[in-house]
Coordinates of C-alpha atoms in Angstrom, one line a residue:
M2 CA 44.1 41.8 45.3
D3 CA 42.1 39.2 47.2
R4 CA 40.2 41.4 49.7
S5 CA 40.9 38.8 52.6
S6 CA 45.1 39.1 52.2
P7 CA 46.7 40.9 54.6
L8 CA 46.9 44.7 53.3
Y9 CA 50.6 45.3 52.9
H10 CA 52.2 42.4 51.3
P11 CA 55.2 42.0 48.8
L12 CA 54.5 42.9 45.3
T13 CA 55.9 41.9 41.6
I14 CA 55.8 44.0 38.6
G15 CA 56.9 42.5 35.8
S16 CA 60.8 41.2 36.5
L17 CA 60.3 43.7 39.4
E18 CA 60.3 42.2 43.3
L19 CA 59.4 44.9 46.1
P20 CA 59.4 44.0 49.7
G21 CA 55.8 45.8 49.8
N22 CA 53.2 48.0 48.4
L23 CA 53.1 51.1 49.7
F24 CA 54.5 53.8 46.8
L25 CA 55.5 57.9 46.8
A26 CA 53.3 59.1 43.6
P27 CA 55.1 61.6 41.4
V28 CA 54.4 65.5 42.2
A29 CA 56.1 67.7 40.4
G30 CA 58.0 70.4 42.2
F31 CA 57.8 68.1 45.9
T32 CA 59.1 64.2 44.8
D33 CA 62.7 65.1 44.2
R34 CA 65.6 63.4 44.9
A35 CA 65.8 64.7 48.7
F36 CA 62.6 64.2 49.4
R37 CA 62.1 60.3 48.0
S38 CA 65.2 60.0 49.8
I39 CA 63.6 60.6 53.0
C40 CA 60.5 58.8 52.2
A41 CA 62.1 55.5 51.5
E42 CA 64.0 55.4 54.9
A43 CA 60.2 56.3 56.1
G44 CA 58.8 53.2 54.6
A45 CA 58.3 54.0 51.0
D46 CA 58.7 50.8 49.2
L47 CA 59.1 52.4 45.5
C48 CA 59.0 56.4 44.8
F49 CA 58.7 57.5 41.3
T50 CA 60.8 60.8 40.1
E51 CA 58.7 64.0 39.2
L52 CA 57.7 64.0 36.0
V53 CA 60.6 64.4 33.5
S54 CA 60.1 65.5 29.9
A55 CA 61.1 63.0 27.6
E56 CA 61.5 65.8 25.0
A57 CA 64.3 67.8 27.0
V58 CA 66.2 64.5 28.0
T59 CA 66.7 63.5 23.9
R60 CA 68.0 66.6 23.0
R61 CA 70.2 67.5 26.1
P62 CA 71.1 64.7 27.7
E63 CA 74.0 66.1 29.4
Q64 CA 71.5 68.0 31.2
Y65 CA 70.2 65.8 33.1
G66 CA 73.6 64.3 34.0
L67 CA 73.7 61.3 31.8
G68 CA 77.2 60.8 30.3
V69 CA 78.5 63.0 32.7
A70 CA 79.9 61.3 35.9
G71 CA 79.1 61.9 39.9
D72 CA 79.1 65.6 41.3
R73 CA 80.5 67.0 38.2
A74 CA 76.4 66.6 36.8
P75 CA 74.3 69.4 36.5
A76 CA 71.7 70.3 38.9
A77 CA 69.2 69.2 36.5
A78 CA 70.2 65.4 36.6
A79 CA 69.1 65.5 40.4
L80 CA 65.6 65.2 39.0
L81 CA 66.7 61.7 37.7
R82 CA 69.3 60.8 39.7
R83 CA 68.4 58.2 43.0
G84 CA 68.4 59.5 45.9
V85 CA 71.0 58.4 48.8
S86 CA 68.2 56.2 50.7
E87 CA 66.2 54.4 47.7
K88 CA 67.4 50.7 47.0
R89 CA 64.7 51.1 44.6
Y90 CA 62.9 54.2 42.5
A91 CA 61.4 54.4 39.3
V92 CA 61.8 57.5 36.7
Q93 CA 58.5 59.2 35.1
L94 CA 58.4 60.2 31.7
F95 CA 56.5 62.4 29.8
G96 CA 55.8 63.0 26.2
G97 CA 53.1 62.5 22.9
S98 CA 55.7 60.4 20.8
P99 CA 56.6 56.8 20.9
E100 CA 59.8 57.6 19.2
T101 CA 60.8 60.3 21.6
L102 CA 60.0 57.9 24.5
G103 CA 61.7 55.4 22.9
R104 CA 65.0 57.2 22.8
A105 CA 64.5 58.7 26.1
C106 CA 63.9 55.4 27.9
A107 CA 67.2 54.4 26.3
L108 CA 68.8 56.7 27.3
L109 CA 68.7 55.9 31.0
A110 CA 70.6 53.2 31.3
P111 CA 73.1 54.5 32.8
L112 CA 70.9 55.2 36.0
R113 CA 69.8 51.7 36.0
P114 CA 66.3 52.9 37.6
D115 CA 64.0 49.9 38.4
A116 CA 61.1 50.9 36.4
V117 CA 60.0 54.2 34.1
D118 CA 56.7 55.1 34.3
L119 CA 54.6 57.1 31.2
N120 CA 52.5 59.8 32.7
A121 CA 49.4 59.8 31.2
G122 CA 47.4 62.0 33.8
C123 CA 49.3 65.4 34.3
P124 CA 46.6 67.9 33.6
V125 CA 48.6 71.0 33.7
P126 CA 47.9 72.8 30.5
K127 CA 51.5 73.1 28.8
V128 CA 51.5 69.6 29.5
V129 CA 48.3 68.8 27.7
K130 CA 49.3 71.0 24.8
S131 CA 52.4 69.2 24.0
G132 CA 50.0 66.0 23.5
A133 CA 50.9 64.8 26.8
G134 CA 50.1 63.9 30.2
S135 CA 46.3 63.5 30.5
A136 CA 46.2 64.3 26.7
L137 CA 47.1 60.9 25.8
M138 CA 44.0 59.7 27.4
R139 CA 42.2 61.2 24.3
N140 CA 44.0 58.6 22.5
P141 CA 44.3 55.2 23.9
A142 CA 45.9 53.7 20.7
L143 CA 48.6 56.3 20.8
L144 CA 49.3 56.0 24.3
G145 CA 49.6 51.8 23.9
R146 CA 52.3 53.0 21.1
I147 CA 54.1 55.2 23.3
A148 CA 54.0 52.5 26.1
G149 CA 54.9 49.6 23.7
A150 CA 58.4 51.8 22.3
M151 CA 58.8 52.3 25.8
V152 CA 58.6 48.7 26.2
T153 CA 61.0 47.5 23.6
A154 CA 63.1 50.1 25.0
S155 CA 63.5 48.8 27.9
R156 CA 64.2 45.4 26.5
K157 CA 67.1 46.5 24.5
Y158 CA 68.9 49.0 26.8
L159 CA 67.7 48.5 30.2
G160 CA 67.8 44.8 31.4
D161 CA 63.9 44.8 30.4
V162 CA 62.9 46.6 33.9
P163 CA 59.4 47.5 34.0
V164 CA 57.6 49.7 32.0
T165 CA 54.5 51.2 34.1
V166 CA 51.7 53.9 33.4
K167 CA 50.1 56.3 35.7
M168 CA 46.7 57.6 34.4
R169 CA 43.2 59.6 34.6
S170 CA 40.1 58.2 34.5
G171 CA 39.5 60.2 31.1
W172 CA 39.5 63.5 29.6
D173 CA 36.2 65.1 31.3
A174 CA 32.8 63.2 32.6
A175 CA 31.5 62.3 28.9
S176 CA 34.7 60.5 28.4
I177 CA 35.2 57.7 31.1
N178 CA 38.0 55.3 29.1
Y179 CA 40.4 54.4 31.7
A180 CA 39.8 50.9 30.8
Q181 CA 40.0 51.2 27.2
C182 CA 43.4 53.5 27.9
A183 CA 44.8 50.8 30.4
R184 CA 44.0 47.6 28.1
S185 CA 46.2 49.2 25.6
A186 CA 48.6 49.9 27.5
V187 CA 48.7 46.7 28.7
E188 CA 48.6 44.4 25.4
A189 CA 51.5 47.0 24.6
G190 CA 53.8 45.3 27.2
A191 CA 52.5 47.6 30.5
A192 CA 53.6 45.9 33.7
M193 CA 51.3 47.8 36.1
I194 CA 48.7 50.6 35.7
T195 CA 48.0 53.2 38.5
L196 CA 45.0 54.8 38.3
H197 CA 44.2 58.3 39.6
P198 CA 40.0 58.2 39.1
R199 CA 39.8 62.4 38.4
T200 CA 38.9 63.4 35.0
R201 CA 41.2 66.1 33.4
S202 CA 38.9 68.8 33.5
Q203 CA 39.0 67.8 37.3
G204 CA 42.1 68.7 37.9
Y205 CA 42.6 67.8 41.6
G206 CA 39.1 69.6 42.8
G207 CA 35.9 67.2 43.5
T208 CA 36.4 63.5 45.1
S209 CA 38.1 61.3 43.3
D210 CA 36.1 58.1 42.2
W211 CA 37.8 54.9 44.0
S212 CA 34.6 52.6 42.0
H213 CA 37.5 52.9 39.3
I214 CA 40.0 51.2 40.5
A215 CA 37.8 48.8 41.8
D216 CA 36.5 48.1 38.2
L217 CA 40.3 48.3 36.5
A218 CA 41.5 46.0 39.2
S219 CA 39.0 43.5 38.6
R220 CA 40.0 44.2 35.3
L221 CA 44.1 43.4 34.4
S222 CA 46.1 40.6 34.8
V223 CA 48.5 43.1 35.7
P224 CA 48.5 45.1 39.4
V225 CA 46.7 48.3 39.2
A226 CA 48.1 51.1 41.6
G227 CA 45.3 53.4 43.6
S228 CA 46.0 56.9 44.2
G229 CA 43.8 59.6 44.6
D230 CA 42.8 61.6 48.5
L231 CA 44.8 59.0 50.6
F232 CA 46.1 61.6 53.3
T233 CA 45.6 59.2 56.0
P234 CA 46.4 55.6 57.1
E235 CA 42.4 55.0 57.8
D236 CA 42.4 56.2 53.8
A237 CA 44.9 53.8 52.7
E238 CA 43.1 50.9 54.8
R239 CA 39.7 52.0 52.9
M240 CA 41.4 52.5 49.5
F241 CA 42.7 48.5 49.7
R242 CA 39.6 47.2 51.2
E243 CA 37.1 48.9 48.8
T244 CA 38.9 48.4 45.6
G245 CA 41.2 45.8 45.7
C246 CA 44.0 47.3 44.1
A247 CA 47.4 45.6 44.5
A248 CA 49.2 48.8 45.8
L249 CA 48.5 52.3 46.6
M250 CA 50.6 55.8 45.8
F251 CA 50.6 58.5 48.3
A252 CA 51.1 62.1 47.0
R253 CA 49.8 64.9 48.9
G254 CA 48.9 62.8 51.7
A255 CA 53.0 62.6 51.8
Q256 CA 53.9 66.1 51.3
G257 CA 55.3 67.4 54.3
N258 CA 54.4 63.7 56.0
P259 CA 56.6 61.7 55.0
P260 CA 55.9 59.1 58.5
I261 CA 52.5 58.4 56.7
F262 CA 54.2 55.0 55.5
G263 CA 55.1 53.5 58.7
A264 CA 51.9 55.0 60.3
A265 CA 50.1 53.3 57.5
K266 CA 52.3 49.9 58.0
A267 CA 51.5 50.0 61.7
L268 CA 48.1 50.2 61.0
F269 CA 48.1 47.5 58.4
R270 CA 49.6 45.0 60.8
G271 CA 48.9 45.3 64.3
G272 CA 45.8 48.1 63.9
S273 CA 46.8 50.8 65.7
Y274 CA 49.9 53.5 65.3
A275 CA 51.4 56.1 67.5
A276 CA 49.3 58.9 66.8
A277 CA 50.3 61.5 69.6
P278 CA 50.3 65.0 67.5
E279 CA 53.3 66.5 69.3
H280 CA 55.3 63.6 68.3
L281 CA 54.1 63.3 64.9
N282 CA 55.2 67.2 64.6
R283 CA 58.7 66.3 66.1
E284 CA 59.2 63.8 63.5
R285 CA 58.3 65.7 60.6
L286 CA 60.1 68.8 61.6
R287 CA 63.3 66.7 62.0
M288 CA 63.2 65.5 58.7
G289 CA 62.2 68.8 57.6
L290 CA 66.0 69.8 58.5
R291 CA 67.2 66.5 56.8
H292 CA 65.4 67.2 53.6
L293 CA 67.7 70.3 53.5
E294 CA 70.7 69.1 54.3
L295 CA 70.4 66.8 50.9
L296 CA 69.0 69.2 49.0
A297 CA 71.4 71.6 49.4
G298 CA 74.0 68.6 48.2
D299 CA 72.1 68.4 45.2
L300 CA 70.8 72.4 44.8
G301 CA 74.1 73.8 46.6
E302 CA 72.7 75.9 50.1
K303 CA 71.2 79.0 48.1
S304 CA 69.0 77.0 45.7
A305 CA 68.0 74.7 48.5
C306 CA 67.1 77.2 50.8
L307 CA 65.0 78.7 48.4
E308 CA 62.9 75.6 47.6
M309 CA 62.7 74.7 51.4
R310 CA 60.3 77.9 52.0
K311 CA 57.8 75.9 50.0
Q312 CA 58.5 72.9 51.7
F313 CA 59.2 73.7 55.0
C314 CA 55.1 75.1 54.8
A315 CA 53.8 71.5 54.4
Y316 CA 56.0 70.1 57.5
T317 CA 54.2 72.4 59.6
R318 CA 50.7 72.2 59.0
G319 CA 48.4 69.6 60.2
A320 CA 48.6 65.7 58.8
M321 CA 46.9 62.4 59.0
G322 CA 43.9 64.2 60.8
M323 CA 45.9 65.7 63.4
P324 CA 46.7 69.5 64.2
G325 CA 49.6 71.1 63.2
L326 CA 52.5 72.6 64.7
A327 CA 51.3 74.9 67.7
G328 CA 52.6 78.5 66.4
G329 CA 53.2 77.1 63.2
G330 CA 51.7 80.1 61.1
A331 CA 54.6 82.5 63.0
L332 CA 57.0 79.6 62.1
R333 CA 56.0 79.8 58.4
E334 CA 56.4 83.3 58.8
K335 CA 60.0 83.1 59.8
L336 CA 61.1 80.1 57.4
V337 CA 59.8 82.4 54.0
H338 CA 62.4 84.4 54.7
A339 CA 65.3 81.7 55.5
R340 CA 68.2 81.9 53.5
T341 CA 70.9 79.7 55.2
I342 CA 70.5 75.9 56.5
A343 CA 72.1 77.9 59.3
E344 CA 69.2 80.4 59.5
Y345 CA 66.7 77.5 59.2
V346 CA 67.9 75.4 62.1
T347 CA 67.7 78.8 64.6
I348 CA 64.1 79.5 63.6
V349 CA 63.1 75.1 64.0
S350 CA 65.6 74.5 67.0
P351 CA 63.0 76.5 69.6
F352 CA 60.2 74.7 68.3
L353 CA 61.8 71.2 68.4
L354 CA 62.9 72.1 72.2
C355 CA 59.4 72.4 73.0
L356 CA 57.8 69.3 71.5

């Protein structure tokens, strides 16, 4: 991206035309179908599913709603299905075998995703031990073969939707090889690279090194998206200006805080955004209740209420540099015991009235 160009702008990723360049990153345990729908309504231009095992999809496609129609699909299918408000969405797969990733891509055809992303960044031990996630950073050639298999499957079965790759800077500080890995993926046909500039050994600790994003953006002919330490609209503005990346992904900064997409756009377009804590907290609580309702439609009320105990904690904490809800601790203590939608509404309503 030209650093003098507008920060928020349309973006082309392979055959995919997007109206803007602010994305929701794939985050295990958070970017469920319901949350993606809310983020799309709040202004995310492209949302990515939680990472989904290519091995599981190929072994048990019926468990993911592939070949099962409509509401009869099992609950696991919600991992892959497009959200009710998502005009565009991308499925993220993980695995360590070109053959398996290729087959998994082909099986996605009934879902008509707008892009398919390869996870080459997850640092979780059980993923890494399977040879997937950030383990791929140790083998750029294999990463390229996997990307190539996915591109071939996309061309044959998915209408040539773009294949993208999300990766880290390297395995550890002694093996910073994002440029080599990205080049391998792009030469195989990947249409965008997202870089979270931490190593696998860092996990989510320390500080992400945005200079790696700037370096990669200067090297590649395809768009580079940046991720890492984006918690406020000002962070997003700084990443765009410092790195020249074409797009960015909000991850932890969007958890419990879908308004960050609209706030970032307002900052980029007009130089400011509404920053009243009470307004933000009211909006987030309402989004949390809508999240619960949508999730209940996918998982059933009992499972959704259990899952939203974690999610609602995020909706009540501070965000975008502003304080969280006054009395948020007491609210969270009540919410972690809520078992029905009615109980959630009863607990949250008094706080909405006070804001």
